[in-house]
PDB file of N, CA, C and O in Angstrom:
ATOM      1  N   UNK A 103      16.202 -14.153  -5.525  1.00 68.00           N
ATOM      2  CA  UNK A 103      15.773 -12.980  -6.241  1.00 68.00           C
ATOM      3  C   UNK A 103      14.498 -12.950  -7.159  1.00 68.00           C
ATOM      4  O   UNK A 103      13.725 -12.195  -7.446  1.00 68.00           O
ATOM      5  N   UNK A 104      13.960 -14.234  -7.438  1.00 73.00           N
ATOM      6  CA  UNK A 104      13.184 -14.470  -8.405  1.00 73.00           C
ATOM      7  C   UNK A 104      11.809 -14.452  -7.824  1.00 73.00           C
ATOM      8  O   UNK A 104      11.029 -13.702  -8.028  1.00 73.00           O
ATOM      9  N   UNK A 105      11.621 -14.667  -6.347  1.00 76.00           N
ATOM     10  CA  UNK A 105      10.423 -14.474  -5.684  1.00 76.00           C
ATOM     11  C   UNK A 105      10.564 -12.719  -5.146  1.00 76.00           C
ATOM     12  O   UNK A 105       8.989 -12.703  -5.309  1.00 76.00           O
ATOM     13  N   UNK A 106      11.199 -12.214  -5.298  1.00 75.00           N
ATOM     14  CA  UNK A 106      11.123 -10.863  -5.451  1.00 75.00           C
ATOM     15  C   UNK A 106      10.432  -9.935  -6.510  1.00 75.00           C
ATOM     16  O   UNK A 106       9.617  -9.686  -6.340  1.00 75.00           O
ATOM     17  N   UNK A 107      10.912 -10.668  -7.548  1.00 72.00           N
ATOM     18  CA  UNK A 107      10.482 -10.225  -8.766  1.00 72.00           C
ATOM     19  C   UNK A 107       8.604 -10.413  -8.862  1.00 72.00           C
ATOM     20  O   UNK A 107       8.223  -9.656  -9.267  1.00 72.00           O
ATOM     21  N   UNK A 108       8.220 -12.014  -8.631  1.00 75.00           N
ATOM     22  CA  UNK A 108       7.014 -12.175  -8.502  1.00 75.00           C
ATOM     23  C   UNK A 108       6.487 -11.583  -7.542  1.00 75.00           C
ATOM     24  O   UNK A 108       5.359 -10.856  -8.469  1.00 75.00           O
ATOM     25  N   UNK A 109       6.824 -11.253  -6.373  1.00 77.00           N
ATOM     26  CA  UNK A 109       5.765 -10.295  -5.525  1.00 77.00           C
ATOM     27  C   UNK A 109       6.067  -9.219  -6.005  1.00 77.00           C
ATOM     28  O   UNK A 109       4.775  -8.558  -5.769  1.00 77.00           O
ATOM     29  N   UNK A 110       6.464  -8.606  -6.271  1.00 74.00           N
ATOM     30  CA  UNK A 110       6.650  -6.908  -6.816  1.00 74.00           C
ATOM     31  C   UNK A 110       5.432  -7.206  -8.153  1.00 74.00           C
ATOM     32  O   UNK A 110       4.979  -6.089  -8.319  1.00 74.00           O
ATOM     33  N   UNK A 111       5.878  -7.727  -8.876  1.00 70.00           N
ATOM     34  CA  UNK A 111       4.810  -7.897 -10.456  1.00 70.00           C
ATOM     35  C   UNK A 111       3.439  -8.019  -9.746  1.00 70.00           C
ATOM     36  O   UNK A 111       2.339  -7.598 -10.310  1.00 70.00           O
ATOM     37  N   UNK A 112       3.623  -8.814  -8.818  1.00 73.00           N
ATOM     38  CA  UNK A 112       1.808  -9.213  -8.114  1.00 73.00           C
ATOM     39  C   UNK A 112       1.333  -8.064  -7.615  1.00 73.00           C
ATOM     40  O   UNK A 112       0.104  -7.636  -7.754  1.00 73.00           O
ATOM     41  N   UNK A 113       2.370  -7.333  -6.847  1.00 72.00           N
ATOM     42  CA  UNK A 113       1.958  -6.055  -6.015  1.00 72.00           C
ATOM     43  C   UNK A 113       1.492  -5.093  -7.174  1.00 72.00           C
ATOM     44  O   UNK A 113       0.343  -4.089  -6.872  1.00 72.00           O
ATOM     45  N   UNK A 114       2.296  -4.652  -8.105  1.00 68.00           N
ATOM     46  CA  UNK A 114       1.844  -3.715  -9.294  1.00 68.00           C
ATOM     47  C   UNK A 114       0.485  -4.136  -9.877  1.00 68.00           C
ATOM     48  O   UNK A 114      -0.316  -3.498 -10.160  1.00 68.00           O
ATOM     49  N   UNK A 115       0.346  -5.975 -10.139  1.00 65.00           N
ATOM     50  CA  UNK A 115      -0.835  -5.770 -10.706  1.00 65.00           C
ATOM     51  C   UNK A 115      -2.219  -5.374  -9.970  1.00 65.00           C
ATOM     52  O   UNK A 115      -2.940  -5.259 -10.294  1.00 65.00           O
ATOM     53  N   UNK A 116      -1.648  -5.620  -8.581  1.00 68.00           N
ATOM     54  CA  UNK A 116      -2.922  -5.692  -7.735  1.00 68.00           C
ATOM     55  C   UNK A 116      -3.113  -3.997  -7.531  1.00 68.00           C
ATOM     56  O   UNK A 116      -4.536  -3.511  -7.095  1.00 68.00           O
ATOM     57  N   UNK A 117      -2.162  -3.175  -7.508  1.00 63.00           N
ATOM     58  CA  UNK A 117      -2.709  -1.949  -7.374  1.00 63.00           C
ATOM     59  C   UNK A 117      -2.895  -1.042  -8.724  1.00 63.00           C
ATOM     60  O   UNK A 117      -3.885  -0.038  -8.467  1.00 63.00           O
ATOM     61  N   UNK A 118      -2.643  -1.715  -9.541  1.00 60.00           N
ATOM     62  CA  UNK A 118      -3.324  -1.179 -11.391  1.00 60.00           C
ATOM     63  C   UNK A 118      -4.838  -1.786 -11.003  1.00 60.00           C
ATOM     64  O   UNK A 118      -5.438  -0.982 -11.759  1.00 60.00           O
ATOM     65  N   UNK A 119      -4.816  -2.891 -10.511  1.00 58.00           N
ATOM     66  CA  UNK A 119      -6.343  -3.448 -10.713  1.00 58.00           C
ATOM     67  C   UNK A 119      -7.478  -2.399  -9.844  1.00 58.00           C
ATOM     68  O   UNK A 119      -8.700  -2.964  -9.850  1.00 58.00           O
ATOM     69  N   UNK A 120      -6.842  -1.700  -8.830  1.00 56.00           N
ATOM     70  CA  UNK A 120      -7.958  -1.356  -8.023  1.00 56.00           C
ATOM     71  C   UNK A 120      -8.387  -0.257  -8.565  1.00 56.00           C
ATOM     72  O   UNK A 120      -7.646   0.915  -9.219  1.00 56.00           O
ATOM     73  N   UNK A 121      -9.901  -0.072  -8.442  1.00 58.00           N
ATOM     74  CA  UNK A 121     -10.474   1.399  -9.210  1.00 58.00           C
ATOM     75  C   UNK A 121     -10.588   2.311  -7.764  1.00 58.00           C
ATOM     76  O   UNK A 121     -11.521   1.792  -6.967  1.00 58.00           O
ATOM     77  N   UNK A 122      -9.761   3.307  -7.885  1.00 59.00           N
ATOM     78  CA  UNK A 122     -10.034   3.809  -6.659  1.00 59.00           C
ATOM     79  C   UNK A 122     -11.239   4.983  -6.594  1.00 59.00           C
ATOM     80  O   UNK A 122     -11.151   5.886  -5.883  1.00 59.00           O
ATOM     81  N   UNK A 123     -11.569   5.134  -7.754  1.00 62.00           N
ATOM     82  CA  UNK A 123     -12.840   6.150  -8.089  1.00 62.00           C
ATOM     83  C   UNK A 123     -13.421   6.432  -6.792  1.00 62.00           C
ATOM     84  O   UNK A 123     -14.379   7.265  -6.866  1.00 62.00           O
ATOM     85  N   UNK A 124     -14.275   5.288  -6.212  1.00 74.00           N
ATOM     86  CA  UNK A 124     -15.347   5.459  -5.036  1.00 74.00           C
ATOM     87  C   UNK A 124     -14.943   4.827  -3.915  1.00 74.00           C
ATOM     88  O   UNK A 124     -15.442   4.752  -3.055  1.00 74.00           O
ATOM     89  N   UNK A 125     -13.538   5.166  -3.881  1.00 78.00           N
ATOM     90  CA  UNK A 125     -12.975   5.396  -2.289  1.00 78.00           C
ATOM     91  C   UNK A 125     -12.939   6.303  -1.416  1.00 78.00           C
ATOM     92  O   UNK A 125     -12.594   7.484  -2.353  1.00 78.00           O
ATOM     93  N   UNK A 126     -13.086   6.333  -0.343  1.00 83.00           N
ATOM     94  CA  UNK A 126     -12.679   7.579   0.306  1.00 83.00           C
ATOM     95  C   UNK A 126     -10.993   7.447  -0.029  1.00 83.00           C
ATOM     96  O   UNK A 126     -10.250   6.914  -0.449  1.00 83.00           O
ATOM     97  N   UNK A 127     -10.410   8.882   1.093  1.00 83.00           N
ATOM     98  CA  UNK A 127      -9.134   9.147   0.929  1.00 83.00           C
ATOM     99  C   UNK A 127      -8.526   8.126   1.598  1.00 83.00           C
ATOM    100  O   UNK A 127      -7.154   7.856   1.738  1.00 83.00           O
ATOM    101  N   UNK A 128      -9.172   8.100   2.951  1.00 86.00           N
ATOM    102  CA  UNK A 128      -8.584   6.908   3.767  1.00 86.00           C
ATOM    103  C   UNK A 128      -8.427   5.315   2.923  1.00 86.00           C
ATOM    104  O   UNK A 128      -7.466   4.613   3.416  1.00 86.00           O
ATOM    105  N   UNK A 129      -9.319   5.096   2.806  1.00 85.00           N
ATOM    106  CA  UNK A 129      -9.238   3.553   1.292  1.00 85.00           C
ATOM    107  C   UNK A 129      -8.170   3.530   0.662  1.00 85.00           C
ATOM    108  O   UNK A 129      -7.509   2.604   0.679  1.00 85.00           O
ATOM    109  N   UNK A 130      -8.315   4.860   0.131  1.00 84.00           N
ATOM    110  CA  UNK A 130      -7.054   4.707  -1.271  1.00 84.00           C
ATOM    111  C   UNK A 130      -5.258   4.683  -0.223  1.00 84.00           C
ATOM    112  O   UNK A 130      -4.651   4.213  -0.734  1.00 84.00           O
ATOM    113  N   UNK A 131      -5.680   5.648   0.755  1.00 87.00           N
ATOM    114  CA  UNK A 131      -4.435   5.534   1.418  1.00 87.00           C
ATOM    115  C   UNK A 131      -4.026   4.328   1.796  1.00 87.00           C
ATOM    116  O   UNK A 131      -2.545   3.826   1.758  1.00 87.00           O
ATOM    117  N   UNK A 132      -4.736   3.413   2.559  1.00 88.00           N
ATOM    118  CA  UNK A 132      -4.673   2.073   2.792  1.00 88.00           C
ATOM    119  C   UNK A 132      -4.016   1.392   1.939  1.00 88.00           C
ATOM    120  O   UNK A 132      -3.065   0.369   1.761  1.00 88.00           O
ATOM    121  N   UNK A 133      -4.555   1.335   0.423  1.00 85.00           N
ATOM    122  CA  UNK A 133      -4.422   0.509  -0.586  1.00 85.00           C
ATOM    123  C   UNK A 133      -3.359   0.599  -1.201  1.00 85.00           C
ATOM    124  O   UNK A 133      -2.138  -0.055  -1.093  1.00 85.00           O
ATOM    125  N   UNK A 134      -2.980   2.091  -1.349  1.00 85.00           N
ATOM    126  CA  UNK A 134      -1.676   2.338  -1.847  1.00 85.00           C
ATOM    127  C   UNK A 134      -0.698   2.108  -1.040  1.00 85.00           C
ATOM    128  O   UNK A 134       0.829   1.615  -1.331  1.00 85.00           O
ATOM    129  N   UNK A 135      -0.899   2.418   0.170  1.00 89.00           N
ATOM    130  CA  UNK A 135       0.440   2.271   1.219  1.00 89.00           C
ATOM    131  C   UNK A 135       0.782   0.962   1.831  1.00 89.00           C
ATOM    132  O   UNK A 135       1.824   0.584   1.629  1.00 89.00           O
ATOM    133  N   UNK A 136      -0.214  -0.063   1.427  1.00 89.00           N
ATOM    134  CA  UNK A 136      -0.030  -1.547   1.717  1.00 89.00           C
ATOM    135  C   UNK A 136       0.447  -2.115   0.463  1.00 89.00           C
ATOM    136  O   UNK A 136       1.676  -2.736   0.751  1.00 89.00           O
ATOM    137  N   UNK A 137       0.509  -1.718  -1.133  1.00 85.00           N
ATOM    138  CA  UNK A 137       1.216  -1.929  -2.247  1.00 85.00           C
ATOM    139  C   UNK A 137       2.586  -1.545  -1.975  1.00 85.00           C
ATOM    140  O   UNK A 137       3.319  -2.370  -2.217  1.00 85.00           O
ATOM    141  N   UNK A 138       2.867  -0.440  -1.779  1.00 87.00           N
ATOM    142  CA  UNK A 138       4.229   0.311  -1.648  1.00 87.00           C
ATOM    143  C   UNK A 138       4.737  -0.353  -0.393  1.00 87.00           C
ATOM    144  O   UNK A 138       5.870  -0.518  -0.449  1.00 87.00           O
ATOM    145  N   UNK A 139       4.412  -0.646   0.755  1.00 90.00           N
ATOM    146  CA  UNK A 139       4.884  -1.265   1.985  1.00 90.00           C
ATOM    147  C   UNK A 139       5.419  -2.753   1.559  1.00 90.00           C
ATOM    148  O   UNK A 139       6.405  -3.136   1.906  1.00 90.00           O
ATOM    149  N   UNK A 140       4.425  -3.057   0.640  1.00 89.00           N
ATOM    150  CA  UNK A 140       4.770  -4.647   0.437  1.00 89.00           C
ATOM    151  C   UNK A 140       6.100  -4.858  -0.600  1.00 89.00           C
ATOM    152  O   UNK A 140       6.848  -5.822  -0.634  1.00 89.00           O
ATOM    153  N   UNK A 141       6.233  -4.064  -1.362  1.00 85.00           N
ATOM    154  CA  UNK A 141       7.269  -3.990  -2.451  1.00 85.00           C
ATOM    155  C   UNK A 141       8.338  -3.531  -1.586  1.00 85.00           C
ATOM    156  O   UNK A 141       9.563  -3.954  -1.851  1.00 85.00           O
ATOM    157  N   UNK A 142       8.437  -2.446  -0.937  1.00 89.00           N
ATOM    158  CA  UNK A 142       9.583  -2.091   0.029  1.00 89.00           C
ATOM    159  C   UNK A 142      10.140  -3.229   0.998  1.00 89.00           C
ATOM    160  O   UNK A 142      11.256  -3.107   1.198  1.00 89.00           O
ATOM    161  N   UNK A 143       9.153  -3.841   1.848  1.00 90.00           N
ATOM    162  CA  UNK A 143       9.537  -4.933   2.698  1.00 90.00           C
ATOM    163  C   UNK A 143       9.869  -5.948   2.083  1.00 90.00           C
ATOM    164  O   UNK A 143      10.736  -6.505   2.553  1.00 90.00           O
ATOM    165  N   UNK A 144       9.874  -6.512   0.702  1.00 88.00           N
ATOM    166  CA  UNK A 144      10.269  -7.413  -0.089  1.00 88.00           C
ATOM    167  C   UNK A 144      11.364  -7.259  -0.157  1.00 88.00           C
ATOM    168  O   UNK A 144      12.388  -7.926  -0.478  1.00 88.00           O
ATOM    169  N   UNK A 145      11.679  -6.036  -0.977  1.00 87.00           N
ATOM    170  CA  UNK A 145      13.198  -5.717  -1.174  1.00 87.00           C
ATOM    171  C   UNK A 145      13.954  -5.315  -0.146  1.00 87.00           C
ATOM    172  O   UNK A 145      15.136  -5.933  -0.688  1.00 87.00           O
ATOM    173  N   UNK A 146      13.927  -4.976   0.779  1.00 89.00           N
ATOM    174  CA  UNK A 146      14.968  -4.923   2.038  1.00 89.00           C
ATOM    175  C   UNK A 146      14.932  -6.039   2.570  1.00 89.00           C
ATOM    176  O   UNK A 146      16.412  -6.209   2.818  1.00 89.00           O
ATOM    177  N   UNK A 147      13.973  -6.940   2.678  1.00 90.00           N
ATOM    178  CA  UNK A 147      14.231  -8.613   3.056  1.00 90.00           C
ATOM    179  C   UNK A 147      14.985  -9.213   2.508  1.00 90.00           C
ATOM    180  O   UNK A 147      15.993 -10.171   2.570  1.00 90.00           O
ATOM    181  N   UNK A 148      14.903  -9.127   0.822  1.00 87.00           N
ATOM    182  CA  UNK A 148      15.663  -9.828  -0.257  1.00 87.00           C
ATOM    183  C   UNK A 148      17.276  -9.406  -0.054  1.00 87.00           C
ATOM    184  O   UNK A 148      18.126 -10.019   0.177  1.00 87.00           O
ATOM    185  N   UNK A 149      17.530  -8.087   0.121  1.00 89.00           N
ATOM    186  CA  UNK A 149      18.498  -7.090   0.034  1.00 89.00           C
ATOM    187  C   UNK A 149      19.354  -8.002   1.732  1.00 89.00           C
ATOM    188  O   UNK A 149      20.633  -8.150   1.498  1.00 89.00           O
ATOM    189  N   UNK A 150      18.727  -7.844   2.686  1.00 90.00           N
ATOM    190  CA  UNK A 150      19.263  -8.436   3.848  1.00 90.00           C
ATOM    191  C   UNK A 150      19.700  -9.848   3.993  1.00 90.00           C
ATOM    192  O   UNK A 150      20.071 -10.058   4.991  1.00 90.00           O
ATOM    193  N   UNK A 151      18.971 -10.635   3.112  1.00 89.00           N
ATOM    194  CA  UNK A 151      19.210 -11.833   3.296  1.00 89.00           C
ATOM    195  C   UNK A 151      18.028 -12.668   3.874  1.00 89.00           C
ATOM    196  O   UNK A 151      17.941 -13.960   4.291  1.00 89.00           O
ATOM    197  N   UNK A 152      17.046 -12.038   4.063  1.00 88.00           N
ATOM    198  CA  UNK A 152      15.702 -12.835   4.713  1.00 88.00           C
ATOM    199  C   UNK A 152      14.575 -13.024   3.787  1.00 88.00           C
ATOM    200  O   UNK A 152      14.983 -13.338   2.626  1.00 88.00           O
ATOM    201  N   UNK A 153      13.363 -13.397   4.331  1.00 87.00           N
ATOM    202  CA  UNK A 153      12.348 -14.062   3.542  1.00 87.00           C
ATOM    203  C   UNK A 153      11.567 -13.009   2.856  1.00 87.00           C
ATOM    204  O   UNK A 153      11.266 -11.869   3.548  1.00 87.00           O
ATOM    205  N   UNK A 154      11.642 -12.780   1.563  1.00 85.00           N
ATOM    206  CA  UNK A 154      10.984 -11.650   0.911  1.00 85.00           C
ATOM    207  C   UNK A 154       9.359 -11.857   1.316  1.00 85.00           C
ATOM    208  O   UNK A 154       9.133 -10.739   1.462  1.00 85.00           O
ATOM    209  N   UNK A 155       8.391 -12.830   1.586  1.00 87.00           N
ATOM    210  CA  UNK A 155       7.625 -13.134   1.955  1.00 87.00           C
ATOM    211  C   UNK A 155       7.088 -12.300   3.180  1.00 87.00           C
ATOM    212  O   UNK A 155       6.126 -11.760   3.220  1.00 87.00           O
ATOM    213  N   UNK A 156       7.960 -12.660   4.074  1.00 90.00           N
ATOM    214  CA  UNK A 156       7.779 -12.055   5.477  1.00 90.00           C
ATOM    215  C   UNK A 156       8.036 -10.617   5.645  1.00 90.00           C
ATOM    216  O   UNK A 156       7.203 -10.120   5.910  1.00 90.00           O
ATOM    217  N   UNK A 157       9.116 -10.308   4.919  1.00 90.00           N
ATOM    218  CA  UNK A 157       9.137  -8.887   4.372  1.00 90.00           C
ATOM    219  C   UNK A 157       7.951  -8.231   3.779  1.00 90.00           C
ATOM    220  O   UNK A 157       7.674  -6.889   4.198  1.00 90.00           O
ATOM    221  N   UNK A 158       7.717  -8.771   2.754  1.00 89.00           N
ATOM    222  CA  UNK A 158       6.434  -8.047   2.142  1.00 89.00           C
ATOM    223  C   UNK A 158       5.211  -7.869   3.119  1.00 89.00           C
ATOM    224  O   UNK A 158       4.346  -7.039   3.162  1.00 89.00           O
ATOM    225  N   UNK A 159       4.920  -8.845   3.801  1.00 90.00           N
ATOM    226  CA  UNK A 159       3.873  -9.132   4.446  1.00 90.00           C
ATOM    227  C   UNK A 159       3.857  -7.601   5.685  1.00 90.00           C
ATOM    228  O   UNK A 159       3.122  -7.101   6.314  1.00 90.00           O
ATOM    229  N   UNK A 160       5.201  -7.993   6.242  1.00 91.00           N
ATOM    230  CA  UNK A 160       5.174  -6.767   7.341  1.00 91.00           C
ATOM    231  C   UNK A 160       5.315  -5.513   6.760  1.00 91.00           C
ATOM    232  O   UNK A 160       5.028  -4.277   7.200  1.00 91.00           O
ATOM    233  N   UNK A 161       6.028  -5.225   5.649  1.00 91.00           N
ATOM    234  CA  UNK A 161       5.961  -3.666   4.816  1.00 91.00           C
ATOM    235  C   UNK A 161       4.170  -3.697   4.468  1.00 91.00           C
ATOM    236  O   UNK A 161       4.440  -2.356   4.530  1.00 91.00           O
ATOM    237  N   UNK A 162       3.727  -4.699   4.144  1.00 91.00           N
ATOM    238  CA  UNK A 162       2.371  -4.205   4.038  1.00 91.00           C
ATOM    239  C   UNK A 162       1.347  -3.559   4.893  1.00 91.00           C
ATOM    240  O   UNK A 162       0.511  -2.790   4.831  1.00 91.00           O
ATOM    241  N   UNK A 163       1.768  -4.448   6.134  1.00 92.00           N
ATOM    242  CA  UNK A 163       1.235  -3.908   7.452  1.00 92.00           C
ATOM    243  C   UNK A 163       1.179  -2.687   7.770  1.00 92.00           C
ATOM    244  O   UNK A 163       0.564  -1.936   8.078  1.00 92.00           O
ATOM    245  N   UNK A 164       2.702  -2.358   7.701  1.00 92.00           N
ATOM    246  CA  UNK A 164       3.151  -0.867   8.001  1.00 92.00           C
ATOM    247  C   UNK A 164       2.685   0.148   7.191  1.00 92.00           C
ATOM    248  O   UNK A 164       2.338   1.144   7.601  1.00 92.00           O
ATOM    249  N   UNK A 165       2.785  -0.610   5.884  1.00 92.00           N
ATOM    250  CA  UNK A 165       2.503   0.804   4.571  1.00 92.00           C
ATOM    251  C   UNK A 165       1.029   1.041   4.608  1.00 92.00           C
ATOM    252  O   UNK A 165       0.694   2.089   4.695  1.00 92.00           O
ATOM    253  N   UNK A 166       0.038  -0.036   5.133  1.00 91.00           N
ATOM    254  CA  UNK A 166      -1.351   0.191   5.559  1.00 91.00           C
ATOM    255  C   UNK A 166      -1.680   1.031   6.338  1.00 91.00           C
ATOM    256  O   UNK A 166      -2.703   2.061   6.068  1.00 91.00           O
ATOM    257  N   UNK A 167      -1.084   0.987   7.661  1.00 93.00           N
ATOM    258  CA  UNK A 167      -1.052   1.939   8.466  1.00 93.00           C
ATOM    259  C   UNK A 167      -0.885   3.066   8.464  1.00 93.00           C
ATOM    260  O   UNK A 167      -1.876   3.975   9.063  1.00 93.00           O
ATOM    261  N   UNK A 168       0.138   3.226   7.969  1.00 93.00           N
ATOM    262  CA  UNK A 168       0.998   4.676   7.833  1.00 93.00           C
ATOM    263  C   UNK A 168      -0.187   5.427   6.721  1.00 93.00           C
ATOM    264  O   UNK A 168      -0.635   6.584   6.763  1.00 93.00           O
ATOM    265  N   UNK A 169      -0.282   4.500   5.410  1.00 91.00           N
ATOM    266  CA  UNK A 169      -1.357   5.268   4.483  1.00 91.00           C
ATOM    267  C   UNK A 169      -2.687   5.240   4.909  1.00 91.00           C
ATOM    268  O   UNK A 169      -3.531   6.482   4.251  1.00 91.00           O
ATOM    269  N   UNK A 170      -3.317   4.761   6.033  1.00 91.00           N
ATOM    270  CA  UNK A 170      -4.630   5.091   6.667  1.00 91.00           C
ATOM    271  C   UNK A 170      -4.637   6.290   7.278  1.00 91.00           C
ATOM    272  O   UNK A 170      -5.443   7.272   7.195  1.00 91.00           O
ATOM    273  N   UNK A 171      -3.520   6.409   8.225  1.00 92.00           N
ATOM    274  CA  UNK A 171      -3.428   7.469   8.627  1.00 92.00           C
ATOM    275  C   UNK A 171      -3.286   8.966   8.028  1.00 92.00           C
ATOM    276  O   UNK A 171      -4.268   9.946   7.981  1.00 92.00           O
ATOM    277  N   UNK A 172      -2.514   8.713   6.927  1.00 91.00           N
ATOM    278  CA  UNK A 172      -2.223  10.327   6.013  1.00 91.00           C
ATOM    279  C   UNK A 172      -3.680  10.116   5.443  1.00 91.00           C
ATOM    280  O   UNK A 172      -4.297  11.616   5.349  1.00 91.00           O
ATOM    281  N   UNK A 173      -4.589   9.365   4.857  1.00 89.00           N
ATOM    282  CA  UNK A 173      -5.663   9.560   4.353  1.00 89.00           C
ATOM    283  C   UNK A 173      -6.741   9.487   5.040  1.00 89.00           C
ATOM    284  O   UNK A 173      -7.507  10.656   4.880  1.00 89.00           O
ATOM    285  N   UNK A 174      -6.766   9.642   6.009  1.00 89.00           N
ATOM    286  CA  UNK A 174      -7.960   9.869   7.625  1.00 89.00           C
ATOM    287  C   UNK A 174      -7.552  11.274   7.681  1.00 89.00           C
ATOM    288  O   UNK A 174      -8.444  12.217   7.666  1.00 89.00           O
ATOM    289  N   UNK A 175      -6.352  11.654   8.053  1.00 90.00           N
ATOM    290  CA  UNK A 175      -5.881  13.459   8.034  1.00 90.00           C
ATOM    291  C   UNK A 175      -6.573  13.999   6.867  1.00 90.00           C
ATOM    292  O   UNK A 175      -7.028  15.005   6.837  1.00 90.00           O
ATOM    293  N   UNK A 176      -6.354  13.409   5.749  1.00 87.00           N
ATOM    294  CA  UNK A 176      -6.821  14.320   4.468  1.00 87.00           C
ATOM    295  C   UNK A 176      -8.441  14.228   4.384  1.00 87.00           C
ATOM    296  O   UNK A 176      -8.773  15.177   3.949  1.00 87.00           O
ATOM    297  N   UNK A 177      -8.776  13.140   4.604  1.00 84.00           N
ATOM    298  CA  UNK A 177     -10.429  13.301   4.880  1.00 84.00           C
ATOM    299  C   UNK A 177     -10.924  14.276   5.592  1.00 84.00           C
ATOM    300  O   UNK A 177     -11.981  14.856   5.583  1.00 84.00           O
ATOM    301  N   UNK A 178     -10.458  14.432   7.100  1.00 85.00           N
ATOM    302  CA  UNK A 178     -10.592  15.311   7.812  1.00 85.00           C
ATOM    303  C   UNK A 178     -10.661  16.589   7.283  1.00 85.00           C
ATOM    304  O   UNK A 178     -11.403  17.654   7.927  1.00 85.00           O
ATOM    305  N   UNK A 179      -9.805  17.316   6.733  1.00 82.00           N
ATOM    306  CA  UNK A 179      -9.169  18.130   6.185  1.00 82.00           C
ATOM    307  C   UNK A 179      -9.946  18.749   5.011  1.00 82.00           C
ATOM    308  O   UNK A 179      -9.727  20.021   4.338  1.00 82.00           O
ATOM    309  N   UNK A 180     -10.797  17.851   4.322  1.00 72.00           N
ATOM    310  CA  UNK A 180     -11.036  18.175   3.261  1.00 72.00           C
ATOM    311  C   UNK A 180     -12.271  18.643   3.430  1.00 72.00           C
ATOM    312  O   UNK A 180     -13.218  18.061   4.407  1.00 72.00           O
ATOM    313  N   UNK A 181     -12.735  19.823   2.647  1.00 59.00           N
ATOM    314  CA  UNK A 181     -14.269  20.295   3.052  1.00 59.00           C
ATOM    315  C   UNK A 181     -14.970  20.392   1.479  1.00 59.00           C
ATOM    316  O   UNK A 181     -14.311  20.464   0.343  1.00 59.00           O
ATOM    317  N   UNK A 182     -15.848  19.824   1.741  1.00 54.00           N
ATOM    318  CA  UNK A 182     -17.210  19.587   0.430  1.00 54.00           C
ATOM    319  C   UNK A 182     -17.865  20.824   0.383  1.00 54.00           C
ATOM    320  O   UNK A 182     -18.116  21.770  -0.144  1.00 54.00           O
TER     321      UNK A 182
END
């Protein structure tokens, strides 16, 4: 449980430390999706009795992919 807390705190620090003002919506989606996915993956892995590190890694990958897809769609639909 201690590892989950450490991973969660690190992910929150990483997410708040990123300046998203100069990023496209796709890049913002990838960054936020990876951070949220890592938190979710670590939590699910810890509850299921698996490795929180591997859960965070898998969750970050899935979250980054999903966030990138959503952000890309928003970029395509945004009219300057």
